PDB file of C-alpha atoms in Angstrom:
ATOM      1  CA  UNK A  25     -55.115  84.868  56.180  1.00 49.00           C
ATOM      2  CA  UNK A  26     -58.482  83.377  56.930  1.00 51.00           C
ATOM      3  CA  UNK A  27     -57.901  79.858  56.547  1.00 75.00           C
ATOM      4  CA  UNK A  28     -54.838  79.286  59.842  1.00 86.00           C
ATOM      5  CA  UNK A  29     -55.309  76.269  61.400  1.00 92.00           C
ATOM      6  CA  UNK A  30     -53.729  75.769  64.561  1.00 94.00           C
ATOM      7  CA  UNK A  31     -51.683  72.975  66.377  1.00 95.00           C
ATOM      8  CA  UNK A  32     -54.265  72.209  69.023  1.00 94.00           C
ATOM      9  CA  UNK A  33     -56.866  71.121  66.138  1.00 94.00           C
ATOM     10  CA  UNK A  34     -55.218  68.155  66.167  1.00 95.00           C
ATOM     11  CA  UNK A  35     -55.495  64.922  67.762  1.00 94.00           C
ATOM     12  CA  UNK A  36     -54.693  61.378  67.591  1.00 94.00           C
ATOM     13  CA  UNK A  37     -57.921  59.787  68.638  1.00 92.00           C
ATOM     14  CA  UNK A  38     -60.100  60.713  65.752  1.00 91.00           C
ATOM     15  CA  UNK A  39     -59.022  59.546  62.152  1.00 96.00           C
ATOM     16  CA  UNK A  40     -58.998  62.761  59.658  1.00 97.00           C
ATOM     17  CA  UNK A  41     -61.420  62.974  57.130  1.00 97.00           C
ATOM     18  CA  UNK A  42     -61.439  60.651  53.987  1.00 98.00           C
ATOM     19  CA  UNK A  43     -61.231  61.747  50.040  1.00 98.00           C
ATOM     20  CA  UNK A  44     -63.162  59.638  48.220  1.00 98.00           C
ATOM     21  CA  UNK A  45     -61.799  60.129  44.256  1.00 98.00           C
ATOM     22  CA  UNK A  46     -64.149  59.290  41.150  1.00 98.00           C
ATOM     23  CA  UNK A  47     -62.922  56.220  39.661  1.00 98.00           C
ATOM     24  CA  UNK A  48     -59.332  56.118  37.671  1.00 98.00           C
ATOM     25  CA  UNK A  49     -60.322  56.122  34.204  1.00 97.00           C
ATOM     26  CA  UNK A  50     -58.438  56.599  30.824  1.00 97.00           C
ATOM     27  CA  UNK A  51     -59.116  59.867  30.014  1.00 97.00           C
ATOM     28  CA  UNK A  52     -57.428  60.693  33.022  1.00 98.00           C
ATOM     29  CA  UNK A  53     -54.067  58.485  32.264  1.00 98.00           C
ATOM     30  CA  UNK A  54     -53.757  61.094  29.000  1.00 98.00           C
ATOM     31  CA  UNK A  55     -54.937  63.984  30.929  1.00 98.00           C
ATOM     32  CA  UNK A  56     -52.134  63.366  33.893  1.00 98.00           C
ATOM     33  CA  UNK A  57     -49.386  61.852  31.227  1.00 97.00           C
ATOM     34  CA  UNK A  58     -49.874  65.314  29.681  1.00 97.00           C
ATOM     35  CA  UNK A  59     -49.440  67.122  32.946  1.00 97.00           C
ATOM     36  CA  UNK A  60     -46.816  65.556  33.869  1.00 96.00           C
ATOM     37  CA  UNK A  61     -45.018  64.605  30.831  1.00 94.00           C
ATOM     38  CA  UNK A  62     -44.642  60.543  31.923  1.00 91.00           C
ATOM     39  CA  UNK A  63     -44.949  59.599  28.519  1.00 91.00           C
ATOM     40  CA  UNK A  64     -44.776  55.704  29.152  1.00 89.00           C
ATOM     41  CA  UNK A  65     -47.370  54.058  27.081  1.00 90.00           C
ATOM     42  CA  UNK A  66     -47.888  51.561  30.250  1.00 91.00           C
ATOM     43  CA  UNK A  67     -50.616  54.608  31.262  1.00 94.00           C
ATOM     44  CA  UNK A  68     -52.150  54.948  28.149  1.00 95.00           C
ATOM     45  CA  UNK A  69     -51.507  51.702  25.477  1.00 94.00           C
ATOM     46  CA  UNK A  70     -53.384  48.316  26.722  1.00 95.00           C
ATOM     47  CA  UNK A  71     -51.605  46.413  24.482  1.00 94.00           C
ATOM     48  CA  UNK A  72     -48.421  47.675  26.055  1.00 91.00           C
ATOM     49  CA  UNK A  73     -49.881  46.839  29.433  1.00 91.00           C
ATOM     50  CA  UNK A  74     -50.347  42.833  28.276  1.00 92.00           C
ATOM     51  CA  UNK A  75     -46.936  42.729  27.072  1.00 89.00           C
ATOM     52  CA  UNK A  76     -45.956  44.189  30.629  1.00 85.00           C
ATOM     53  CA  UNK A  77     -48.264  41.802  32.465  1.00 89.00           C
ATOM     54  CA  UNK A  78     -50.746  44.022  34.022  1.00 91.00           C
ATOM     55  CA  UNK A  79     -53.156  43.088  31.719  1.00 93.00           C
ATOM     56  CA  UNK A  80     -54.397  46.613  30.368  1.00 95.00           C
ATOM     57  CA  UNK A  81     -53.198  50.342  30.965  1.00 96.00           C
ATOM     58  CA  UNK A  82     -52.644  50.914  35.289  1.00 96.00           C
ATOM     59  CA  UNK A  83     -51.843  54.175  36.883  1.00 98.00           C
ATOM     60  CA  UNK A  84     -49.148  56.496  37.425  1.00 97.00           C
ATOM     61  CA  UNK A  85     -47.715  56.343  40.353  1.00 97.00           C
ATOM     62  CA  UNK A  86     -47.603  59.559  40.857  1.00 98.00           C
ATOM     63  CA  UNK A  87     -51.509  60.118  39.931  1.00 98.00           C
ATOM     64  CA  UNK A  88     -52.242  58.372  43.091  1.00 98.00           C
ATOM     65  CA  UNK A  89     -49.505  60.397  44.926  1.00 98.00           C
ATOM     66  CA  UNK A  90     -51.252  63.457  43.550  1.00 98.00           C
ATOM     67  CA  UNK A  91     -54.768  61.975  45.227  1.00 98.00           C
ATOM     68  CA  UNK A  92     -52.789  61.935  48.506  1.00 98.00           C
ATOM     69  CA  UNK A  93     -51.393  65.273  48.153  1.00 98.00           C
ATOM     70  CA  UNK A  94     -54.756  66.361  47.483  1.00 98.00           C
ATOM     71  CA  UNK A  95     -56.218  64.666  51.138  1.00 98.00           C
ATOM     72  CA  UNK A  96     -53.228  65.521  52.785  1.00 98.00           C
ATOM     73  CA  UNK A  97     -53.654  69.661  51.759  1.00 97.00           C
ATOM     74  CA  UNK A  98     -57.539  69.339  52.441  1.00 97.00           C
ATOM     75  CA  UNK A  99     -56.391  68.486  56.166  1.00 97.00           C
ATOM     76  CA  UNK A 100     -53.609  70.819  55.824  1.00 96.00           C
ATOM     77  CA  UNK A 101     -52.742  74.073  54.678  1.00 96.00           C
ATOM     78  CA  UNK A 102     -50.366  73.940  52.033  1.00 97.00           C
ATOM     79  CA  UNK A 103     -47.719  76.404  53.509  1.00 96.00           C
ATOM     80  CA  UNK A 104     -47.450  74.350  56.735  1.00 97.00           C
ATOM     81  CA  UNK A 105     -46.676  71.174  54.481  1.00 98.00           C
ATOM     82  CA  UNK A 106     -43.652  70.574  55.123  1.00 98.00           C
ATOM     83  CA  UNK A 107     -42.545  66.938  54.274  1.00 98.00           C
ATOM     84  CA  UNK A 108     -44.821  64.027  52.004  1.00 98.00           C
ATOM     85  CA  UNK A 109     -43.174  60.500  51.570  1.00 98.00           C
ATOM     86  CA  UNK A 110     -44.773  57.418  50.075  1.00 98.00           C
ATOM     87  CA  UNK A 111     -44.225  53.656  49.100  1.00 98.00           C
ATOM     88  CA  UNK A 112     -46.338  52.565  46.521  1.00 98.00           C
ATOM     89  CA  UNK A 113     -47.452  49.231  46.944  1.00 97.00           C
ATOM     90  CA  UNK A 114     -49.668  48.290  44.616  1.00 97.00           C
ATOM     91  CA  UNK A 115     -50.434  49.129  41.087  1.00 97.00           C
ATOM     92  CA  UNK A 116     -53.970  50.929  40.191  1.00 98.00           C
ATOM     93  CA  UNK A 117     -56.235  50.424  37.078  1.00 98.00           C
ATOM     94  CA  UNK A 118     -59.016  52.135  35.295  1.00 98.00           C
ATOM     95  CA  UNK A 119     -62.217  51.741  37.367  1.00 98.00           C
ATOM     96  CA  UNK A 120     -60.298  51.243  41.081  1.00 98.00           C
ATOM     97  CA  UNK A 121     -61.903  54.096  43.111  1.00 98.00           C
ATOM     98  CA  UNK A 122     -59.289  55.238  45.705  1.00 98.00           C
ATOM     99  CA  UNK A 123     -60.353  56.668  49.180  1.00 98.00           C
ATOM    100  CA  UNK A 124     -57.608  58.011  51.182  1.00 98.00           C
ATOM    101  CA  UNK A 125     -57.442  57.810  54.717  1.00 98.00           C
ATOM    102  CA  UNK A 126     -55.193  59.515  57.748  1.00 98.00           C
ATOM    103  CA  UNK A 127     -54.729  59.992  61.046  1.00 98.00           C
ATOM    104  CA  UNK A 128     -52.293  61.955  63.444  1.00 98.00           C
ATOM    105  CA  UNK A 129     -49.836  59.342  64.875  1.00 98.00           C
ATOM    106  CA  UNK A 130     -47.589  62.230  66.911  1.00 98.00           C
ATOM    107  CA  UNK A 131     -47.951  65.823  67.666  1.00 97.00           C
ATOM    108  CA  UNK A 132     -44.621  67.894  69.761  1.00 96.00           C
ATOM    109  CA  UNK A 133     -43.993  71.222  70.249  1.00 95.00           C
ATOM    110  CA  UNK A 134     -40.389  72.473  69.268  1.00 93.00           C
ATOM    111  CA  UNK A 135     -39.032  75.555  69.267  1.00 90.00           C
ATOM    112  CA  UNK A 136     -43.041  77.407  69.676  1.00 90.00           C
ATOM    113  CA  UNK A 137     -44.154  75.271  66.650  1.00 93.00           C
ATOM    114  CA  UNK A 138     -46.268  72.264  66.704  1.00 96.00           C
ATOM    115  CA  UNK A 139     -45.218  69.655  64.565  1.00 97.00           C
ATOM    116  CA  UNK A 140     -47.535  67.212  63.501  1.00 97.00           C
ATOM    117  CA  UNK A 141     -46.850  63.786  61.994  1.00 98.00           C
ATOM    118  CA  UNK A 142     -49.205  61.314  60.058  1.00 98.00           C
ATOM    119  CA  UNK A 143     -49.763  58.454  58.723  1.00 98.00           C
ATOM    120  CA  UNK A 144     -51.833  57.967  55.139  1.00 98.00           C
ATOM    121  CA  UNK A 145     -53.101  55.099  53.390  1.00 98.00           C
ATOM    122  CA  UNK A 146     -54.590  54.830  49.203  1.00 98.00           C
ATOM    123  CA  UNK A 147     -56.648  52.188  48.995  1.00 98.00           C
ATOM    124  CA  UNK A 148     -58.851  51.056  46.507  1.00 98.00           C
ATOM    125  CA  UNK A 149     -63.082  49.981  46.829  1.00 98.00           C
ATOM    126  CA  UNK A 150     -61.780  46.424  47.937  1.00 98.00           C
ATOM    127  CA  UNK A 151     -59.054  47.682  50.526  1.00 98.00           C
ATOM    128  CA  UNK A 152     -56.193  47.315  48.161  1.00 98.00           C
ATOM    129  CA  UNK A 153     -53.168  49.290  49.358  1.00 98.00           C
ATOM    130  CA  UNK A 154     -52.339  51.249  46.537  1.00 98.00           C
ATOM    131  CA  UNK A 155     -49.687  53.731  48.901  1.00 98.00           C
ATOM    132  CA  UNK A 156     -48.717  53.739  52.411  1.00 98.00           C
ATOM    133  CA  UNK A 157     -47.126  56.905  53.591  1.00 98.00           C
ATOM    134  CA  UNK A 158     -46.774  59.724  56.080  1.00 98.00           C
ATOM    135  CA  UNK A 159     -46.657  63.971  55.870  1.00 98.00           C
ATOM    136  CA  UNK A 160     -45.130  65.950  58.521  1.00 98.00           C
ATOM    137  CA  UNK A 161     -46.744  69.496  59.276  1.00 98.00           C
ATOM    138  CA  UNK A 162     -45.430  72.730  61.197  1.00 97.00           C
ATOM    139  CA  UNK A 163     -48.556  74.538  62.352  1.00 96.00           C
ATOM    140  CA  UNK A 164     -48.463  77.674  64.724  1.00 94.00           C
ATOM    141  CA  UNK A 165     -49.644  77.336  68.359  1.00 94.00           C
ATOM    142  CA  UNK A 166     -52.757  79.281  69.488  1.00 89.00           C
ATOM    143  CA  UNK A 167     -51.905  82.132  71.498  1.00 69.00           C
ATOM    144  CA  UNK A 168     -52.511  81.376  75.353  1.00 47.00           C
ATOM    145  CA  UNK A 169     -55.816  82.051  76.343  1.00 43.00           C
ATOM    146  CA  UNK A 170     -57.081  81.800  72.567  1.00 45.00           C
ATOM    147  CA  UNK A 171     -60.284  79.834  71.607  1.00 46.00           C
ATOM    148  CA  UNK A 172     -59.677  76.024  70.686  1.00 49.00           C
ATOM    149  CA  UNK A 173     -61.622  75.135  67.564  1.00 47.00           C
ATOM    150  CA  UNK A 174     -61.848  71.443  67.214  1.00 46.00           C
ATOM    151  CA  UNK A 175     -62.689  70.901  63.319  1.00 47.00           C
ATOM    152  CA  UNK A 176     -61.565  67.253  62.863  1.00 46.00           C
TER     153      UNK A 176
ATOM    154  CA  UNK B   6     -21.469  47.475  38.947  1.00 49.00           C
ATOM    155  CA  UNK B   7     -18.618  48.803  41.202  1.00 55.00           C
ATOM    156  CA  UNK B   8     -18.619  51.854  38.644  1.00 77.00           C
ATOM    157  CA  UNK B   9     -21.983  52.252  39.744  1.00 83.00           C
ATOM    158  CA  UNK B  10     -21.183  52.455  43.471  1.00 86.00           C
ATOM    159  CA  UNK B  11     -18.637  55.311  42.502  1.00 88.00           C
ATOM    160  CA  UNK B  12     -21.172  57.169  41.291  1.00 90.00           C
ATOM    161  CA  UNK B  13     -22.674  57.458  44.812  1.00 93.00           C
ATOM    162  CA  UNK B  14     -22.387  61.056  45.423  1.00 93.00           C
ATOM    163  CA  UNK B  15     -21.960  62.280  42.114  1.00 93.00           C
ATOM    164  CA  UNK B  16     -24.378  64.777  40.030  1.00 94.00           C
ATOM    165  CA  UNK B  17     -26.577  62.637  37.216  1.00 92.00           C
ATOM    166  CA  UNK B  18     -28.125  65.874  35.719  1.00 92.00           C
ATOM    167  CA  UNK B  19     -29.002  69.240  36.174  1.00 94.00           C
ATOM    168  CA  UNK B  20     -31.583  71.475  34.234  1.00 95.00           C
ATOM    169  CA  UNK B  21     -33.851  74.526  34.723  1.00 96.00           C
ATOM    170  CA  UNK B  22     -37.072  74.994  34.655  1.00 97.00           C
ATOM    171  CA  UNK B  23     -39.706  77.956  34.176  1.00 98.00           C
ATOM    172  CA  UNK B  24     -42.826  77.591  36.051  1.00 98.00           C
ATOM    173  CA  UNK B  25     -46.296  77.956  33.990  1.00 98.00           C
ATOM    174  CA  UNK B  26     -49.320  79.266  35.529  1.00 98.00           C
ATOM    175  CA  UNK B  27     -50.949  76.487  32.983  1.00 98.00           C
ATOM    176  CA  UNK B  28     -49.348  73.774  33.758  1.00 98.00           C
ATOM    177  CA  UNK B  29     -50.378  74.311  37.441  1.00 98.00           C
ATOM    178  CA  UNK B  30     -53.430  74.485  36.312  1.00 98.00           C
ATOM    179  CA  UNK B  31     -53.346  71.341  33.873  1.00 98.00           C
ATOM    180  CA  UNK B  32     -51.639  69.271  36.683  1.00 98.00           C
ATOM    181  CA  UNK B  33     -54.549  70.086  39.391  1.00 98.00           C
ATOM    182  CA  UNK B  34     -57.124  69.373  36.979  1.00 98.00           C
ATOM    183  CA  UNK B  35     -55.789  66.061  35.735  1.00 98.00           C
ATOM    184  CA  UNK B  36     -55.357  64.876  39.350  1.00 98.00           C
ATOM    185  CA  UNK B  37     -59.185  66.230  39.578  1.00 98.00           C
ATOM    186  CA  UNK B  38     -58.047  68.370  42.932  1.00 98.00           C
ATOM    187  CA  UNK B  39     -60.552  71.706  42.931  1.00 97.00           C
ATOM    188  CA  UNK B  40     -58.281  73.697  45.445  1.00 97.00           C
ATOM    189  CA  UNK B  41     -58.786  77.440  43.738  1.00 98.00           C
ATOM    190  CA  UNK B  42     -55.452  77.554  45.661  1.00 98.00           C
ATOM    191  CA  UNK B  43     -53.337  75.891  41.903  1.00 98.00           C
ATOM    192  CA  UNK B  44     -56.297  78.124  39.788  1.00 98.00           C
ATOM    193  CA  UNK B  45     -57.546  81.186  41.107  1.00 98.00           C
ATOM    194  CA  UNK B  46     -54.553  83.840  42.071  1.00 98.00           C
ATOM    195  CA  UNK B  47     -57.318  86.222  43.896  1.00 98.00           C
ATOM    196  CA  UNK B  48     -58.125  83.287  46.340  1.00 97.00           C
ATOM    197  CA  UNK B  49     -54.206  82.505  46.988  1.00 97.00           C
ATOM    198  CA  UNK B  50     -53.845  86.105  47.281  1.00 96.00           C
ATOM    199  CA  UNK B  51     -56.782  86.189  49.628  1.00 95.00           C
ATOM    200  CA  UNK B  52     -54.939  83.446  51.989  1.00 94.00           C
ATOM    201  CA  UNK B  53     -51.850  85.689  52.135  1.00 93.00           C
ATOM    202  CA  UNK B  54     -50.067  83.543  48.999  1.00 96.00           C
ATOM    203  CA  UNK B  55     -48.151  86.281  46.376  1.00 96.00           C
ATOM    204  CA  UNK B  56     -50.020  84.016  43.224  1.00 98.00           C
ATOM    205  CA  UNK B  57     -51.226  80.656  42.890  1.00 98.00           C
ATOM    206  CA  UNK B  58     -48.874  77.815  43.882  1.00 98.00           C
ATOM    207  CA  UNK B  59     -47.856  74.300  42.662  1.00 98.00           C
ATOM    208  CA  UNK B  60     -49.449  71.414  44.459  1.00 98.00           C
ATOM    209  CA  UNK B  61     -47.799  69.097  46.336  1.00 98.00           C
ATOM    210  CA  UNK B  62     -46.536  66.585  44.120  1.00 98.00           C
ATOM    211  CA  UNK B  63     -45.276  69.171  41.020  1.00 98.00           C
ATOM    212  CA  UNK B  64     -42.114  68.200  40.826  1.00 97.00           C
ATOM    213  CA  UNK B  65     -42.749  65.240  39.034  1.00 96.00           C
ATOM    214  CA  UNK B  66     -43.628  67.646  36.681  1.00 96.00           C
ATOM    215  CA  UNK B  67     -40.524  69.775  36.659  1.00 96.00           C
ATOM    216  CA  UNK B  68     -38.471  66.733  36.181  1.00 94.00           C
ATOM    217  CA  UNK B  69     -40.631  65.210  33.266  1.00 92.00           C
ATOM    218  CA  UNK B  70     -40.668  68.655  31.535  1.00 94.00           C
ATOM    219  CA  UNK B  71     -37.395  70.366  32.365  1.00 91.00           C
ATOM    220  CA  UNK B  72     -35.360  67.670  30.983  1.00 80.00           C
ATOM    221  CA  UNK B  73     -34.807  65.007  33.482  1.00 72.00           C
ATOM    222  CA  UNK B  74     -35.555  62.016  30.573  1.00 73.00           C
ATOM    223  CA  UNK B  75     -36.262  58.715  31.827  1.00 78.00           C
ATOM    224  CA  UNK B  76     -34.385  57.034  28.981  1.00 80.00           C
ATOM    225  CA  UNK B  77     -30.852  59.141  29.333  1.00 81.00           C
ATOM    226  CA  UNK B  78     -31.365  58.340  33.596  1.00 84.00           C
ATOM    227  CA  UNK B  79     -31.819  54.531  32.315  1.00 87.00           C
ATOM    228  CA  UNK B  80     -28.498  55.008  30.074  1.00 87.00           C
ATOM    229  CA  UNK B  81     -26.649  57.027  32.627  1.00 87.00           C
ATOM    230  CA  UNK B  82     -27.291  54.124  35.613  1.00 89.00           C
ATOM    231  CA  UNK B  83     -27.039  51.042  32.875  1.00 89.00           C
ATOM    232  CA  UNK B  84     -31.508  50.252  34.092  1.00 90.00           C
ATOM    233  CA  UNK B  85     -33.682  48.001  31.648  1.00 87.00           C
ATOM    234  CA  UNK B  86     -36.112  50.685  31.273  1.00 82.00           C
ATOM    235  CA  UNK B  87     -38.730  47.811  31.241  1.00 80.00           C
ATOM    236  CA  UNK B  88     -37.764  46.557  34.666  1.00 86.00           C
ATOM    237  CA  UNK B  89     -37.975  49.844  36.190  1.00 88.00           C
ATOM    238  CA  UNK B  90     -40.301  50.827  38.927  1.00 90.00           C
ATOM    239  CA  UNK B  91     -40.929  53.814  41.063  1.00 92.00           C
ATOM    240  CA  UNK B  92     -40.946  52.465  45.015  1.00 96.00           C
ATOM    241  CA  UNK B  93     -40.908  55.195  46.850  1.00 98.00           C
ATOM    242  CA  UNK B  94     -40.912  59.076  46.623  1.00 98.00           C
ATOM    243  CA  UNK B  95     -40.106  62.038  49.206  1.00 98.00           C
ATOM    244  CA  UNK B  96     -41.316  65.911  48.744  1.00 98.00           C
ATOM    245  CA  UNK B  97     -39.548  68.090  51.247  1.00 98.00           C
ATOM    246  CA  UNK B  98     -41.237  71.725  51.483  1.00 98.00           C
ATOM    247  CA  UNK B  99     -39.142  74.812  51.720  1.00 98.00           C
ATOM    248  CA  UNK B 100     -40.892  77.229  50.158  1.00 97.00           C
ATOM    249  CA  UNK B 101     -43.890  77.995  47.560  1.00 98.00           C
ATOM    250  CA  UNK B 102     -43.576  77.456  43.847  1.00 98.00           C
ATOM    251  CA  UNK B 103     -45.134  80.011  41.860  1.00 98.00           C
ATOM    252  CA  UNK B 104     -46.086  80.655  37.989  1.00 98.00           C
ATOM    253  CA  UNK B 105     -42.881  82.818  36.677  1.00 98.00           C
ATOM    254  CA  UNK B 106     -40.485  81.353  39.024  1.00 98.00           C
ATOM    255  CA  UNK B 107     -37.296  79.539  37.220  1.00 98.00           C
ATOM    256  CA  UNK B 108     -36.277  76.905  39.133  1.00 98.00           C
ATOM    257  CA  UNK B 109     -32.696  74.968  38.879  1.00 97.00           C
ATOM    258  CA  UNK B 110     -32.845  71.333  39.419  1.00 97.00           C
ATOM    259  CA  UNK B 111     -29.804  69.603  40.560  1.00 96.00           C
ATOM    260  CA  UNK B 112     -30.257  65.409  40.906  1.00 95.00           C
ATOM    261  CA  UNK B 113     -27.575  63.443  42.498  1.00 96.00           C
ATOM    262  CA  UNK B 114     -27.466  59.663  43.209  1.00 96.00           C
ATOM    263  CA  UNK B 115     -27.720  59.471  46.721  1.00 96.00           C
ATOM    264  CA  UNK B 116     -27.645  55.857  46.871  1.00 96.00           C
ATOM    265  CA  UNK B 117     -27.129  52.541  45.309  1.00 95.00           C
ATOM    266  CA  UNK B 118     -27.686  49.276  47.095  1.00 94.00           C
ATOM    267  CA  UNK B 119     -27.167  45.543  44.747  1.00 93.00           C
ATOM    268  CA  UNK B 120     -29.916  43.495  46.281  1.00 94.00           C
ATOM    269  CA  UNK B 121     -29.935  39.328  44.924  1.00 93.00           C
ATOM    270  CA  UNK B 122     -33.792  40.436  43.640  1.00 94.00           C
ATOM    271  CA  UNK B 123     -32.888  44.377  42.600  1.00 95.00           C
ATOM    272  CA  UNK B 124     -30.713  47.089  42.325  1.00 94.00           C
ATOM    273  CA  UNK B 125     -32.150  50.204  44.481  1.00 96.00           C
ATOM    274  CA  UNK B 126     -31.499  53.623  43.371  1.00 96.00           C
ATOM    275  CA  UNK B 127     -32.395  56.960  45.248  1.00 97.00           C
ATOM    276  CA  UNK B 128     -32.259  59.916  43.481  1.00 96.00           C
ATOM    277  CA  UNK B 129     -32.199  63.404  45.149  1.00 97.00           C
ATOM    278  CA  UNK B 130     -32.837  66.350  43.532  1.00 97.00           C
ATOM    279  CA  UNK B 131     -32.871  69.884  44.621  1.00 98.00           C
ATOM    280  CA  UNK B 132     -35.150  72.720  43.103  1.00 98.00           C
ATOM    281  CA  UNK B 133     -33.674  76.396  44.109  1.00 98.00           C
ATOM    282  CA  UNK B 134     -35.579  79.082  42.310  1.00 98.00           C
ATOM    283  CA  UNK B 135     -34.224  82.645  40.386  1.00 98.00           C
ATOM    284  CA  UNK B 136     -33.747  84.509  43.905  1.00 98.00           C
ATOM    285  CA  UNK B 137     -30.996  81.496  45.032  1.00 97.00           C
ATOM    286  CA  UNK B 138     -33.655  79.946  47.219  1.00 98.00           C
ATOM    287  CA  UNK B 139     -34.122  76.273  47.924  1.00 98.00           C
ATOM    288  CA  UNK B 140     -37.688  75.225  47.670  1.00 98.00           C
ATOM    289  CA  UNK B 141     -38.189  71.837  47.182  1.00 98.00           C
ATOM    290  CA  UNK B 142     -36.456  68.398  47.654  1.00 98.00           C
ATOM    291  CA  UNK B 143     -37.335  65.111  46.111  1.00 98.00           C
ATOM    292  CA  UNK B 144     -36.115  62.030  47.141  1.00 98.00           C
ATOM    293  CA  UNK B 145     -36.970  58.942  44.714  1.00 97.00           C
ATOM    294  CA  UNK B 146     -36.606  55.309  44.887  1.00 97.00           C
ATOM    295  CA  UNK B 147     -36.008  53.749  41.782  1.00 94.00           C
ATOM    296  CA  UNK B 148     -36.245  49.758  41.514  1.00 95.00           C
ATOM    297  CA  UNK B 149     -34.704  47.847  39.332  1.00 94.00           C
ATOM    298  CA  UNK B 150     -36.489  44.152  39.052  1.00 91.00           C
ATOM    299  CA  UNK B 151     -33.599  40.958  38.192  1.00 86.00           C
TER     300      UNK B 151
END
């Protein structure tokens, strides 16, 4: 395994590196309703969207949970993932372009594995909130005496 | 809506589900996420994984495909499918997810809380796969608006 990344990599002072998406656009509505099989014509039918109030097609949910799932396992291997939870605040729309942020808000050792816990927002190119949530990792401990990388 | 409250507890559906080394695929590229990890099974294998793996947020899929439909849930609970939003969800990790696995979903209401504004559902549902063991939990909010 060439890609282990280590408790003490961690820290709380320095915020963890940003994803930047391309903008939300249609073809990606079909493209994830496909994927995922949320067939509600909210994501894909403007017409449905002015009945509904939001004016045009928005998001799924879940597309923008998928954007932080993407950050979260770019900061992250995916095997020391062990917990994702999110609120989603705000609805998205075609042409929001969502940059997701995150930082390390706790880090204790238990049992000889470092458990790390953060916080992550989705926000859109005007700030907009789109999710607030937090991931909890389980990352091995360098063995004493082993070199500290810092990489964030 | 006190037959709703003694449904606390209680199983809404299960279903099964097999896993599809395309749909992994389909699902990382609609989100636009490049990790080779959900496409290329040399690299996973490379980083000690037996195949590819699911992302993190798959299970929507496994509920959307595998038979958990919206419109029977909205029956089932007695939700205005129009007045139905998503508030929160939960992914607890347990193990990977893999192309070939068959996975057995089990989704119970957890919860039900009357609100003056809403009624608040939370959903949990457990995926085990064909070797008895448990992978993945979700935990969903559903929100329905008065």
């Amino acid at each position: 395994m060439d890609n282990q990344v280590y408790y003490e990599e961690f820290n709380m002072e320095n915020p963890l590196p940003p994803l930047t998406k391309p903008p939300v656009d249609k073809i990606q509505l079909v493209k994830y309703a496909g994927a995922s099989g949320d067939f509600n014509p909210l994501h894909y039918m403007d017409e449905v969207g002015q009945m509904a109030g939001t004016g045009g097609v928005i998001a799924h949910g879940m597309l923008i949970m998928g954007f932080v799932g993407q950050a979260v396992t770019r900061w992250i291997p995916n095997r020391n993932l062990k917990r994702l939870a999110v609120r989603f605040v705000d609805i998205t729309k075609p042409g929001d372009k969502i940059t997701v942020t995150g930082k390390i808000v706790d880090k204790q050792i238990k049992e000889g594995l470092g458990i790390i816990t953060g916080e992550v927002i989705a926000a859109d190119q005007n700030g907009g909130v789109k999710i607030k949530g937090m991931f909890e990792a389980s990352l091995p401990l360098k063995e004493h005496g082993g070199k500290i990388k810092e990489v964030f | 809506m006190s037959d709703l409250s003694k449904m606390i507890g209680t199983e809404l559906t299960s279903f099964s589900y097999a896993v599809e080394r395309g749909k992994i695929r389909e699902t990382a590229l609609a989100i636009g996420d490049e990790n080779p990890l959900y496409t290329d099974p040399e690299y996973a294998r490379a980083r000690g994984y037996r195949d590819v793996i699911a992302p993190p947020t798959f299970g929507i899929c496994i509920d959307f495909w595998g038979g958990q439909d919206f419109m029977a849930l909205c029956r089932k609970l007695q939700l205005n499918p129009v007045k139905v939003l998503h508030g929160e969800q939960e992914y607890q990790y347990f193990g990977e997810i893999y192309p070939g696995d068959t996975l057995n979903a089990c989704c119970l209401l957890k919860n039900y809380i009357e609100k003056p504004q809403m009624s608040i559902f939370i959903l949990e549902t457990t995926y085990s796969n064909q070797n008895g063991e448990k992978v993945l939990v979700s935990r969903s909010t559903v929100i329905e608006k008065k």
